[in-house]
Tab-separated table of C-alpha atoms in Angstrom:
chain	number	residue	atom	x	y	z
A	42	MET	CA	0.000	0.000	0.000
A	43	SER	CA	1.285	3.450	-0.829
A	44	ASN	CA	1.816	6.070	1.907
A	45	SER	CA	2.146	3.443	4.634
A	46	SER	CA	4.305	0.547	5.735
A	47	ARG	CA	1.292	-1.334	7.137
A	48	HIS	CA	0.151	-4.425	5.296
A	49	LEU	CA	-3.508	-4.581	4.332
A	50	SER	CA	-4.089	-7.268	6.987
A	51	GLU	CA	-2.721	-4.955	9.658
A	52	TRP	CA	-5.019	-2.122	8.536
A	53	LEU	CA	-8.021	-4.390	8.784
A	54	ARG	CA	-7.053	-5.649	12.247
A	55	LYS	CA	-6.424	-2.123	13.463
A	56	LEU	CA	-9.742	-0.813	12.086
A	57	PHE	CA	-11.701	-3.589	13.764
A	58	SER	CA	-9.859	-3.295	17.067
A	59	GLU	CA	-10.691	0.422	17.282
A	60	LEU	CA	-14.321	-0.407	16.591
A	61	GLN	CA	-14.270	-3.083	19.325
A	62	LYS	CA	-12.779	-0.608	21.754
A	63	TYR	CA	-15.215	2.269	21.200
A	64	GLU	CA	-18.416	0.671	19.880
A	65	PRO	CA	-18.178	-3.017	20.843
A	66	HIS	CA	-21.864	-3.615	20.091
A	67	ARG	CA	-21.209	-2.686	16.448
A	68	ALA	CA	-18.172	-4.949	16.340
A	69	ARG	CA	-20.377	-7.819	17.528
A	70	PHE	CA	-22.977	-6.834	14.932
A	71	ILE	CA	-20.358	-7.083	12.165
A	72	ALA	CA	-19.341	-10.519	13.419
A	73	ARG	CA	-22.989	-11.622	13.281
A	74	ILE	CA	-23.338	-10.274	9.710
A	75	ALA	CA	-20.264	-12.253	8.659
A	76	GLY	CA	-21.279	-15.401	10.519
A	77	ASP	CA	-18.951	-18.282	9.677
A	78	ARG	CA	-18.293	-17.005	6.142
A	79	ILE	CA	-14.812	-16.500	4.732
A	80	ALA	CA	-13.878	-13.727	2.318
A	81	ARG	CA	-10.745	-12.445	0.643
A	82	VAL	CA	-9.877	-8.836	0.003
A	83	GLY	CA	-7.181	-7.348	-2.173
A	84	LEU	CA	-5.638	-3.886	-2.270
A	85	ASP	CA	-3.021	-3.337	-4.972
A	86	ASP	CA	-0.757	-6.371	-4.607
A	87	GLU	CA	-1.648	-7.211	-1.007
A	88	PHE	CA	-4.261	-9.786	-0.111
A	89	ALA	CA	-5.914	-10.940	3.096
A	90	ARG	CA	-8.275	-13.702	4.150
A	91	ILE	CA	-10.953	-12.658	6.620
A	92	THR	CA	-13.192	-14.690	8.861
A	93	PHE	CA	-14.743	-14.530	12.326
A	94	LYS	CA	-14.516	-17.190	15.001
A	95	ASN	CA	-16.610	-16.701	18.136
A	96	GLU	CA	-17.029	-13.034	17.161
A	97	LYS	CA	-13.243	-12.579	16.984
A	98	LEU	CA	-11.763	-11.307	13.757
A	99	SER	CA	-9.169	-13.471	12.079
A	100	VAL	CA	-7.134	-11.856	9.298
A	101	ARG	CA	-4.338	-13.691	7.470
A	102	LYS	CA	-2.052	-12.540	4.706
A	103	VAL	CA	-2.540	-14.650	1.584
A	104	PRO	CA	-0.634	-14.585	-1.703
A	105	SER	CA	-3.646	-13.939	-3.928
A	106	LEU	CA	-7.440	-13.808	-4.096
A	107	GLY	CA	-7.437	-17.511	-4.946
A	108	ARG	CA	-9.453	-19.406	-7.517
A	109	ASP	CA	-12.121	-21.030	-5.345
A	110	ASP	CA	-15.708	-19.988	-4.669
A	111	LEU	CA	-14.994	-17.709	-1.723
A	112	PRO	CA	-16.353	-14.179	-2.105
A	113	TRP	CA	-13.778	-11.472	-2.700
A	114	GLY	CA	-13.356	-7.776	-3.165
A	115	GLN	CA	-10.492	-5.963	-4.813
A	116	THR	CA	-9.461	-2.426	-5.537
A	117	ASP	CA	-6.353	-0.241	-5.588
A	118	THR	CA	-5.084	2.553	-3.369
A	119	ALA	CA	-5.764	5.230	-5.968
A	120	THR	CA	-9.447	4.238	-6.083
A	121	VAL	CA	-9.733	4.134	-2.291
A	122	LEU	CA	-8.196	7.600	-2.035
A	123	ALA	CA	-10.388	8.958	-4.838
A	124	LEU	CA	-13.464	7.571	-3.029
A	125	LEU	CA	-12.385	9.058	0.317
A	126	SER	CA	-11.820	12.464	-1.302
A	127	GLY	CA	-15.128	12.523	-3.152
A	128	TYR	CA	-13.607	12.384	-6.645
A	129	THR	CA	-15.086	9.001	-7.479
A	130	ALA	CA	-18.502	7.661	-6.614
A	131	LEU	CA	-18.892	4.013	-5.662
A	132	SER	CA	-21.083	3.429	-8.720
A	133	ASP	CA	-18.379	4.857	-11.010
A	134	ALA	CA	-15.667	2.719	-9.412
A	135	LEU	CA	-17.798	-0.396	-9.916
A	136	ALA	CA	-18.769	0.558	-13.475
A	137	GLU	CA	-15.165	1.324	-14.438
A	138	GLY	CA	-13.901	-1.875	-12.840
A	139	THR	CA	-11.507	-0.191	-10.416
A	140	LEU	CA	-13.436	-1.785	-7.560
A	141	GLU	CA	-14.714	-5.326	-7.891
A	142	LEU	CA	-16.897	-7.450	-5.677
A	143	GLN	CA	-17.421	-11.117	-6.491
A	144	GLY	CA	-19.696	-13.599	-4.742
A	145	SER	CA	-23.275	-14.650	-4.307
A	146	THR	CA	-25.805	-11.864	-3.929
A	147	GLU	CA	-26.049	-12.552	-0.220
A	148	ASP	CA	-22.263	-12.505	0.235
A	149	VAL	CA	-21.884	-9.204	-1.632
A	150	VAL	CA	-24.727	-7.618	0.331
A	151	ARG	CA	-23.160	-8.746	3.616
A	152	ILE	CA	-19.738	-7.368	2.608
A	153	CYS	CA	-21.321	-4.004	1.735
A	154	HIS	CA	-23.271	-3.988	4.984
A	155	ILE	CA	-20.074	-4.543	6.986
A	156	ILE	CA	-18.368	-1.681	5.155
A	157	GLU	CA	-21.371	0.543	5.860
A	158	VAL	CA	-21.270	-0.212	9.600
A	159	LEU	CA	-17.520	0.455	9.706
A	160	VAL	CA	-17.686	3.768	7.860
A	161	ASP	CA	-20.716	4.965	9.857
A	162	ALA	CA	-18.980	4.121	13.147
A	163	SER	CA	-15.807	5.886	12.011
A	164	THR	CA	-17.665	9.225	12.148
A	165	ARG	CA	-17.776	8.765	15.953
A	166	ILE	CA	-14.365	7.121	16.472
A	167	PRO	CA	-11.413	9.510	16.010
A	168	ALA	CA	-8.895	6.633	15.980
A	169	MET	CA	-10.520	5.212	12.844
A	170	GLN	CA	-10.486	8.648	11.229
A	171	GLN	CA	-6.779	8.852	12.015
A	172	LEU	CA	-6.169	5.600	10.115
A	173	SER	CA	-7.904	7.099	7.109
A	174	ALA	CA	-5.845	10.292	7.427
A	175	GLU	CA	-2.640	8.216	7.436
A	176	LEU	CA	-3.714	6.574	4.210
A	177	ILE	CA	-4.414	9.914	2.497
A	178	ASP	CA	-1.314	11.691	3.790
A	179	GLY	CA	0.935	12.730	0.912
A	180	TRP	CA	-1.484	11.657	-1.804
A	181	SER	CA	-1.940	14.003	-4.745
A	182	PRO	CA	-5.579	14.356	-5.781
A	183	ALA	CA	-4.726	15.965	-9.135
A	184	PRO	CA	-5.080	12.776	-11.258
A	185	ALA	CA	-8.401	11.868	-9.588
A	186	ARG	CA	-9.618	15.447	-10.018
A	187	GLN	CA	-8.743	15.317	-13.715
A	188	GLN	CA	-10.592	12.021	-14.030
A	189	LEU	CA	-13.664	13.546	-12.405
A	190	LYS	CA	-13.609	16.416	-14.915
A	191	MET	CA	-13.317	13.976	-17.813
A	192	ARG	CA	-16.078	11.790	-16.415
A	193	SER	CA	-18.367	14.808	-15.960
A	194	ALA	CA	-17.625	16.014	-19.497
A	195	SER	CA	-18.256	12.530	-20.891
A	196	LYS	CA	-21.593	12.263	-19.080
A	197	GLN	CA	-22.580	15.698	-20.369
A	198	GLN	CA	-21.675	14.641	-23.944
A	199	LEU	CA	-23.880	11.577	-23.573
A	200	ARG	CA	-26.744	13.715	-22.313
A	201	ASP	CA	-26.333	16.181	-25.187
A	202	ALA	CA	-26.238	13.345	-27.745
A	203	GLU	CA	-29.333	11.783	-26.193
A	204	LYS	CA	-31.168	15.099	-26.301
A	205	ALA	CA	-30.163	15.622	-29.960
A	206	LEU	CA	-31.436	12.137	-30.832
A	207	LEU	CA	-34.747	12.761	-29.089
A	208	ASN	CA	-35.105	16.111	-30.875
A	209	ARG	CA	-34.323	14.512	-34.257
A	210	GLU	CA	-36.977	11.903	-33.636
A	211	ARG	CA	-39.333	14.586	-32.350
A	212	LEU	CA	-39.726	12.749	-29.053
B	46	MET	CA	-19.969	24.100	31.328
B	47	GLY	CA	-23.361	23.560	32.905
B	48	ASP	CA	-25.115	23.502	29.509
B	49	PRO	CA	-27.634	20.649	29.630
B	50	GLN	CA	-27.673	20.631	25.818
B	51	ALA	CA	-23.898	20.722	25.385
B	52	ALA	CA	-23.849	17.399	23.526
B	53	ALA	CA	-25.859	19.033	20.733
B	54	TYR	CA	-23.546	22.049	20.364
B	55	LYS	CA	-23.195	23.443	16.841
B	56	ASP	CA	-21.427	26.604	15.696
B	57	TRP	CA	-20.231	27.778	12.313
B	58	LEU	CA	-19.021	30.700	10.256
B	59	HIS	CA	-19.997	30.840	6.625
B	60	LEU	CA	-18.944	32.957	3.670
B	61	ASN	CA	-20.209	32.830	0.072
B	62	LEU	CA	-18.320	34.516	-2.743
B	63	PHE	CA	-19.958	35.641	-5.975
B	64	LEU	CA	-18.026	36.478	-9.146
B	65	PRO	CA	-20.879	36.799	-11.664
B	66	ASP	CA	-18.687	38.049	-14.533
B	67	GLU	CA	-16.712	34.814	-14.286
B	68	GLY	CA	-19.706	32.620	-13.476
B	69	ILE	CA	-18.069	31.583	-10.196
B	70	VAL	CA	-19.763	30.876	-6.877
B	71	ALA	CA	-17.718	29.753	-3.871
B	72	LEU	CA	-18.310	28.858	-0.253
B	73	VAL	CA	-16.121	28.801	2.830
B	74	ASN	CA	-17.409	27.215	6.020
B	75	VAL	CA	-15.715	26.424	9.320
B	76	SER	CA	-17.774	24.633	11.937
B	77	LEU	CA	-17.775	23.039	15.374
B	78	HIS	CA	-19.834	19.935	16.101
B	79	GLY	CA	-20.219	18.745	19.678
B	80	PRO	CA	-18.745	20.029	22.946
B	81	ALA	CA	-14.995	20.617	23.217
B	82	SER	CA	-14.915	18.302	26.253
B	83	ASP	CA	-15.914	15.277	24.136
B	84	LEU	CA	-12.977	13.781	22.227
B	85	ARG	CA	-15.347	12.648	19.499
B	86	SER	CA	-16.413	16.217	18.714
B	87	ARG	CA	-15.245	17.455	15.343
B	88	VAL	CA	-14.130	20.666	13.665
B	89	VAL	CA	-14.950	20.770	9.969
B	90	GLY	CA	-13.568	23.153	7.375
B	91	VAL	CA	-14.817	23.135	3.819
B	92	ALA	CA	-14.111	25.359	0.823
B	93	LEU	CA	-15.643	24.755	-2.584
B	94	ALA	CA	-15.855	26.805	-5.758
B	95	ALA	CA	-17.874	26.111	-8.883
B	96	GLY	CA	-17.342	27.711	-12.239
B	97	ALA	CA	-19.579	28.003	-15.262
B	98	ASP	CA	-18.456	24.507	-16.329
B	99	GLY	CA	-20.184	23.099	-13.245
B	100	VAL	CA	-17.063	21.491	-11.774
B	101	TRP	CA	-16.500	21.930	-8.021
B	102	TYR	CA	-12.953	22.533	-6.820
B	103	GLY	CA	-11.844	22.450	-3.211
B	104	GLY	CA	-12.104	20.019	-0.359
B	105	ILE	CA	-12.905	19.282	3.263
B	106	GLU	CA	-10.853	18.938	6.430
B	107	ILE	CA	-12.262	17.115	9.464
B	108	THR	CA	-10.253	17.174	12.655
B	109	ASP	CA	-10.437	17.437	16.433
B	110	PHE	CA	-10.656	20.525	18.636
B	111	LYS	CA	-7.028	20.244	19.778
B	112	SER	CA	-5.673	20.456	16.238
B	113	VAL	CA	-7.208	23.850	15.433
B	114	THR	CA	-7.243	27.375	16.783
B	115	ILE	CA	-10.641	28.544	17.939
B	116	GLU	CA	-11.249	32.145	18.921
B	117	SER	CA	-14.422	33.981	19.765
B	118	LYS	CA	-14.710	35.256	16.179
B	119	GLY	CA	-12.698	32.815	14.135
B	120	ILE	CA	-11.927	29.169	13.478
B	121	TYR	CA	-8.568	28.288	11.939
B	122	LEU	CA	-7.837	24.862	10.449
B	123	GLN	CA	-4.809	23.804	8.436
B	124	THR	CA	-6.465	24.093	5.024
B	125	VAL	CA	-9.183	26.682	5.611
B	126	SER	CA	-9.799	29.466	8.073
B	127	LEU	CA	-12.374	32.194	8.561
B	128	GLY	CA	-12.458	34.889	11.184
B	129	ALA	CA	-12.889	38.568	11.943
B	130	THR	CA	-9.976	41.000	11.979
B	131	ARG	CA	-8.756	42.195	15.370
B	132	THR	CA	-10.503	45.519	14.801
B	133	ASP	CA	-13.662	43.661	13.873
B	134	ASP	CA	-14.057	45.656	10.664
B	135	ALA	CA	-13.696	42.845	8.153
B	136	LEU	CA	-13.582	39.097	7.675
B	137	LEU	CA	-10.461	37.303	6.562
B	138	ALA	CA	-10.521	33.877	4.950
B	139	CYS	CA	-7.735	31.661	3.766
B	140	ILE	CA	-8.089	28.547	1.590
B	141	ARG	CA	-5.250	26.127	0.993
B	142	PHE	CA	-6.685	23.158	-0.904
B	143	SER	CA	-3.960	23.409	-3.525
B	144	GLY	CA	-4.083	19.685	-4.319
B	145	ASP	CA	-7.814	20.075	-4.908
B	146	GLY	CA	-7.395	23.046	-7.219
B	147	LEU	CA	-8.534	25.789	-4.832
B	148	THR	CA	-6.575	28.407	-2.914
B	149	ALA	CA	-7.576	31.910	-1.889
B	150	ASP	CA	-6.756	34.859	0.320
B	151	ILE	CA	-9.885	36.823	0.996
B	152	ARG	CA	-10.805	40.026	2.751
B	153	ALA	CA	-14.520	40.765	3.032
B	154	ASN	CA	-15.651	44.216	4.144
B	155	PRO	CA	-19.257	44.545	5.350
B	156	CYS	CA	-21.310	47.051	3.382
B	157	SER	CA	-24.774	46.335	4.713
B	158	GLN	CA	-26.519	46.105	8.049
B	159	SER	CA	-26.565	42.789	9.825
B	160	PHE	CA	-29.578	41.043	11.285
B	161	THR	CA	-30.010	38.322	13.873
B	162	HIS	CA	-32.683	35.730	14.471
B	163	GLU	CA	-33.137	32.851	16.921
B	164	THR	CA	-35.768	30.165	16.778
B	165	ARG	CA	-36.611	26.735	18.057
B	166	PHE	CA	-35.055	24.032	15.881
B	167	GLY	CA	-35.602	20.309	16.269
B	168	SER	CA	-34.921	19.252	19.850
B	169	GLY	CA	-33.177	22.558	20.509
B	170	TRP	CA	-32.722	25.905	18.801
B	171	ILE	CA	-30.728	27.778	16.189
B	172	GLY	CA	-29.359	31.298	16.077
B	173	TRP	CA	-28.542	33.094	12.838
B	174	SER	CA	-26.680	36.353	12.406
B	175	ALA	CA	-26.114	37.487	8.838
B	176	VAL	CA	-24.281	40.225	7.001
B	177	PRO	CA	-26.009	40.017	3.609
B	178	LEU	CA	-23.486	42.005	1.600
B	179	LEU	CA	-19.729	42.400	1.822
B	180	GLU	CA	-17.246	43.827	-0.676
B	181	LEU	CA	-14.364	41.551	-1.464
B	182	ASP	CA	-10.669	42.022	-1.930
B	183	GLY	CA	-7.882	39.554	-2.507
B	184	SER	CA	-7.720	36.720	-4.983
B	185	ILE	CA	-8.888	33.180	-5.611
B	186	CYS	CA	-7.095	30.543	-7.666
B	187	ILE	CA	-9.276	27.866	-9.218
B	188	ASP	CA	-7.689	25.092	-11.277
B	189	ASN	CA	-4.478	27.126	-11.699
B	190	LYS	CA	-6.286	30.268	-12.885
B	191	ILE	CA	-6.136	33.339	-10.644
B	192	TYR	CA	-9.116	35.649	-10.312
B	193	SER	CA	-9.041	39.003	-8.585
B	194	LEU	CA	-11.786	39.432	-6.003
B	195	SER	CA	-11.775	43.196	-6.342
B	196	GLY	CA	-15.292	44.294	-7.280
B	197	ALA	CA	-16.842	40.969	-6.272
B	198	PHE	CA	-19.303	40.535	-3.431
B	199	ALA	CA	-20.011	38.103	-0.637
B	200	TYR	CA	-22.571	36.988	1.903
B	201	HIS	CA	-21.653	36.010	5.464
B	202	ASP	CA	-23.456	34.449	8.370
B	203	HIS	CA	-22.802	32.922	11.752
B	204	ASN	CA	-25.017	30.073	12.920
B	205	TRP	CA	-25.045	28.515	16.354
B	206	GLY	CA	-27.327	26.422	18.486
B	207	ARG	CA	-28.205	23.025	19.866
B	208	TRP	CA	-29.586	20.213	17.760
B	209	PHE	CA	-28.467	16.816	16.498
B	210	TRP	CA	-27.776	16.050	12.853
B	211	GLY	CA	-30.209	13.358	11.804
B	212	GLU	CA	-33.209	14.819	13.655
B	213	ASP	CA	-36.281	15.477	11.564
B	214	VAL	CA	-35.266	19.066	10.835
B	215	ALA	CA	-33.835	20.732	7.750
B	216	TRP	CA	-33.919	24.030	5.940
B	217	GLU	CA	-33.925	25.923	2.658
B	218	TRP	CA	-31.727	28.989	2.357
B	219	GLY	CA	-30.582	31.188	-0.497
B	220	ALA	CA	-28.404	34.234	-1.085
B	221	PHE	CA	-28.703	36.041	-4.400
B	222	VAL	CA	-26.286	38.847	-5.253
B	223	LEU	CA	-27.082	41.384	-7.950
B	224	PRO	CA	-25.461	44.589	-9.278
B	225	ASP	CA	-25.550	47.924	-7.464
B	226	LYS	CA	-25.011	46.372	-4.051
B	227	THR	CA	-28.285	44.489	-4.085
B	228	VAL	CA	-28.760	41.154	-2.375
B	229	ALA	CA	-31.777	39.039	-1.475
B	230	VAL	CA	-31.612	36.485	1.322
B	231	PHE	CA	-34.257	33.843	1.921
B	232	THR	CA	-34.601	31.070	4.473
B	233	ARG	CA	-37.142	28.768	6.039
B	234	ALA	CA	-36.889	25.759	8.314
B	235	THR	CA	-38.552	22.529	7.244
B	236	ASN	CA	-38.710	18.881	8.221
B	237	LYS	CA	-36.401	16.466	6.399
B	238	ALA	CA	-38.961	15.692	3.720
B	239	HIS	CA	-39.666	19.402	3.161
B	240	ARG	CA	-43.377	18.715	3.611
B	241	HIS	CA	-43.705	20.667	6.842
B	242	LEU	CA	-42.663	24.242	6.088
B	243	TYR	CA	-42.025	26.799	8.813
B	244	PRO	CA	-42.500	30.551	8.195
B	245	SER	CA	-40.337	32.047	5.449
B	246	HIS	CA	-37.904	34.864	6.009
B	247	LEU	CA	-36.941	37.176	3.139
B	248	VAL	CA	-34.930	40.364	3.117
B	249	LEU	CA	-33.875	42.574	0.223
B	250	VAL	CA	-30.820	44.707	0.831
B	251	ARG	CA	-29.975	47.589	-1.434
B	252	GLY	CA	-26.962	49.588	-0.331
B	253	ASN	CA	-27.647	50.758	3.215
B	254	SER	CA	-31.363	50.022	3.056
B	255	SER	CA	-33.022	46.759	4.053
B	256	TYR	CA	-36.542	45.652	3.206
B	257	VAL	CA	-37.865	42.821	5.341
B	258	PHE	CA	-40.783	40.735	4.173
B	259	GLN	CA	-42.918	39.106	6.868
B	260	PRO	CA	-43.675	35.380	6.540
B	261	GLY	CA	-47.174	36.002	5.159
B	262	GLN	CA	-45.730	38.288	2.485
B	263	VAL	CA	-43.446	35.649	0.969
B	264	ASN	CA	-44.260	33.008	-1.607
B	265	VAL	CA	-41.724	30.385	-2.690
B	266	SER	CA	-41.978	27.666	-5.294
B	267	LEU	CA	-39.399	24.994	-6.025
B	268	ASN	CA	-39.511	23.642	-9.565
B	269	GLY	CA	-37.709	21.320	-11.911
B	270	ARG	CA	-34.991	18.892	-10.926
B	271	MET	CA	-31.209	19.205	-10.863
B	272	ARG	CA	-29.277	16.556	-12.775
B	273	GLY	CA	-27.605	14.918	-9.805
B	274	VAL	CA	-24.805	16.172	-7.608
B	275	GLN	CA	-21.376	16.757	-9.103
B	276	ARG	CA	-19.293	16.411	-5.912
B	277	ARG	CA	-20.066	14.817	-2.537
B	278	LEU	CA	-17.947	15.231	0.562
B	279	PRO	CA	-16.624	13.618	2.645
B	280	GLY	CA	-16.100	10.736	0.254
B	281	ALA	CA	-16.358	7.969	2.852
B	282	LEU	CA	-19.876	9.024	3.856
B	283	ALA	CA	-20.809	9.519	0.198
B	284	THR	CA	-19.867	5.876	-0.398
B	285	ILE	CA	-22.248	4.491	2.231
B	286	HIS	CA	-25.017	6.896	1.296
B	287	ALA	CA	-25.136	6.041	-2.389
B	288	ASP	CA	-28.919	6.378	-2.187
B	289	ARG	CA	-28.437	10.138	-1.800
B	290	CYS	CA	-26.250	10.724	-4.868
B	291	HIS	CA	-29.272	11.846	-6.896
B	292	PRO	CA	-31.308	13.889	-4.417
B	293	ASP	CA	-34.534	15.542	-5.492
B	294	LEU	CA	-33.150	19.080	-5.767
B	295	PRO	CA	-35.005	21.947	-7.440
B	296	SER	CA	-33.427	23.411	-10.571
B	297	VAL	CA	-35.546	26.564	-10.462
B	298	VAL	CA	-36.546	28.525	-7.368
B	299	ARG	CA	-39.037	31.361	-7.604
B	300	ILE	CA	-39.429	33.752	-4.714
B	301	ARG	CA	-42.006	36.514	-4.464
B	302	GLY	CA	-42.253	39.105	-1.737
B	303	GLU	CA	-44.804	41.840	-1.282
B	304	SER	CA	-44.660	44.506	1.435
B	305	ALA	CA	-45.747	48.101	1.813
B	306	LEU	CA	-42.337	49.386	0.719
B	307	ALA	CA	-41.136	46.790	-1.742
B	308	SER	CA	-42.137	43.978	-4.001
B	309	LEU	CA	-39.857	41.487	-5.677
B	310	GLN	CA	-39.902	38.526	-8.021
B	311	LEU	CA	-36.712	36.529	-8.090
B	312	GLU	CA	-35.974	33.503	-10.214
B	313	PHE	CA	-32.930	31.379	-9.466
B	314	VAL	CA	-31.741	28.783	-11.964
B	315	GLY	CA	-29.358	26.152	-10.651
B	316	ASN	CA	-26.314	25.203	-12.704
B	317	THR	CA	-24.445	22.702	-10.556
B	318	ALA	CA	-24.736	21.131	-7.105
B	319	ALA	CA	-22.414	19.763	-4.443
B	320	GLN	CA	-23.400	17.807	-1.345
B	321	LEU	CA	-21.872	18.034	2.119
B	322	ILE	CA	-22.700	15.076	4.336
B	323	VAL	CA	-22.559	15.894	8.034
B	324	ALA	CA	-22.531	13.140	10.627
B	325	GLU	CA	-23.341	13.721	14.280
B	326	PRO	CA	-20.061	12.911	16.062
B	327	THR	CA	-21.513	11.739	19.390
B	328	ARG	CA	-24.442	9.602	18.276
B	329	PRO	CA	-25.764	8.158	14.984
B	330	GLY	CA	-27.349	10.718	12.700
B	331	THR	CA	-26.647	12.306	9.341
B	332	ALA	CA	-27.769	15.340	7.384
B	333	PHE	CA	-27.243	16.175	3.724
B	334	ILE	CA	-26.492	19.798	2.845
B	335	ASN	CA	-26.987	20.335	-0.877
B	336	GLU	CA	-25.402	23.498	-2.288
B	337	ILE	CA	-26.814	24.585	-5.642
B	338	ALA	CA	-24.890	27.318	-7.482
B	339	GLY	CA	-26.464	29.238	-10.338
B	340	THR	CA	-27.745	32.501	-11.774
B	341	CYS	CA	-30.665	34.669	-10.809
B	342	SER	CA	-32.854	37.429	-12.197
B	343	LEU	CA	-34.714	40.003	-10.159
B	344	LEU	CA	-37.664	42.249	-10.862
B	345	ALA	CA	-38.472	44.589	-8.014
B	346	ILE	CA	-40.124	47.830	-7.079
B	347	VAL	CA	-38.417	49.458	-4.115
B	348	GLU	CA	-39.979	52.644	-2.745
B	349	GLY	CA	-41.389	53.392	-6.185
B	350	THR	CA	-38.178	52.656	-8.118
B	351	GLN	CA	-38.189	49.758	-10.548
B	352	LEU	CA	-35.277	47.339	-10.599
B	353	ALA	CA	-34.393	44.686	-13.118
B	354	ALA	CA	-31.111	42.889	-12.665
B	355	GLN	CA	-29.297	39.630	-13.143
B	356	GLY	CA	-26.721	38.099	-10.872
B	357	SER	CA	-25.592	34.886	-9.276
B	358	GLY	CA	-26.649	33.005	-6.228
B	359	ILE	CA	-26.560	29.889	-4.157
B	360	PHE	CA	-29.485	27.869	-2.844
B	361	GLU	CA	-29.000	25.446	0.029
B	362	TYR	CA	-31.407	22.519	0.364
B	363	VAL	CA	-30.822	20.481	3.483
B	364	GLU	CA	-32.259	17.014	4.114
């Protein structure tokens, strides 16, 4: 991961431990959402295997996302930073393939729900916000900002073309 | 100390900049959320500027009370600050979101009377003190292009009170700046769904004169629909509130006021919108502050004199 010497697995452990410390009921809620499921997550070239045992988080470094049926999610640091800085929307990251989620519908919904609980709790837990600040520190938003401009211009072009088509067809 | 509603503490300073010749509208806001004694309480600084192309430049800084300087008339973060001069004769603002394409050094000199209002709001109350018109000096740099602020105008207010983000309260507010030192300011509190509307407040300022319209003298209609929101901050909250990326925002706002001394018809047309997502730091709760920048046209009769003017404005629609 850029901007930090922490491995992805360490980030995940740290995030969850801060949640356990300050809002333990939400940490238990996340464990219940996950149940006995296993998932893999990848960020750049770092991968981790995540599961819960008796409501305790277990995170292991793994060499890849694997080729089995376990659900997985993958993205890169640039996308995470662009999301955190409001230059990319989640829908754009998914549509452009810079963030991928793979699994059954139920698995993907549960992964998203866990992320939602974590991010919501982070607004009340300064230690989690500090982890995010460490990730962003030193990052240049210029490329993401340029991408947002291009994406906005592209969407406007599509809208203009659609309007022209509708006008031509008198619709 | 000794404030039974301290947990709900809110306080902010706000400044809007209008450069109608360039088609630029900007906002600077520094705010305190929660009591200083609670380590979870946050200080938020945001500065955003939108040009005629509809792109929003700038960013947001969220930090704790110990990392900023807070004075009785100013809040100073690392990337954005806003406060009164020591002689209390002007506002100074500084923006340093260089990585996000926005920097500025601003001096705003009041050139109109101020007015103050307090009212019940949600579980608590809100106070509002506004200086509707200020003359600007300094410069703003947007996407590597520098604009002089000389000859441009601003609106400023200070809000404070006790309520929790996420309660069933919201508001609509607009500031519309026109030539010849004319500005119209509108606001009304609502519930989150904007179905329950509290009395409207409208004031027209022209130079040193102010014309206040009583609630029964104001008519407002929200029309059309904005095409989504171009920028949402902070990004993490935008990600988990994807359902709010296309809020039902009006694209046209029409305001009419009729009093014994003045009548006005104002039409505001939105060009681009940004969304600020504010989370309550001490308990679950979120509000969505939608900032719509655009142009406006005014027809008015003020003490027998007819006015017709065009300018720029900003309309805030909170959910």
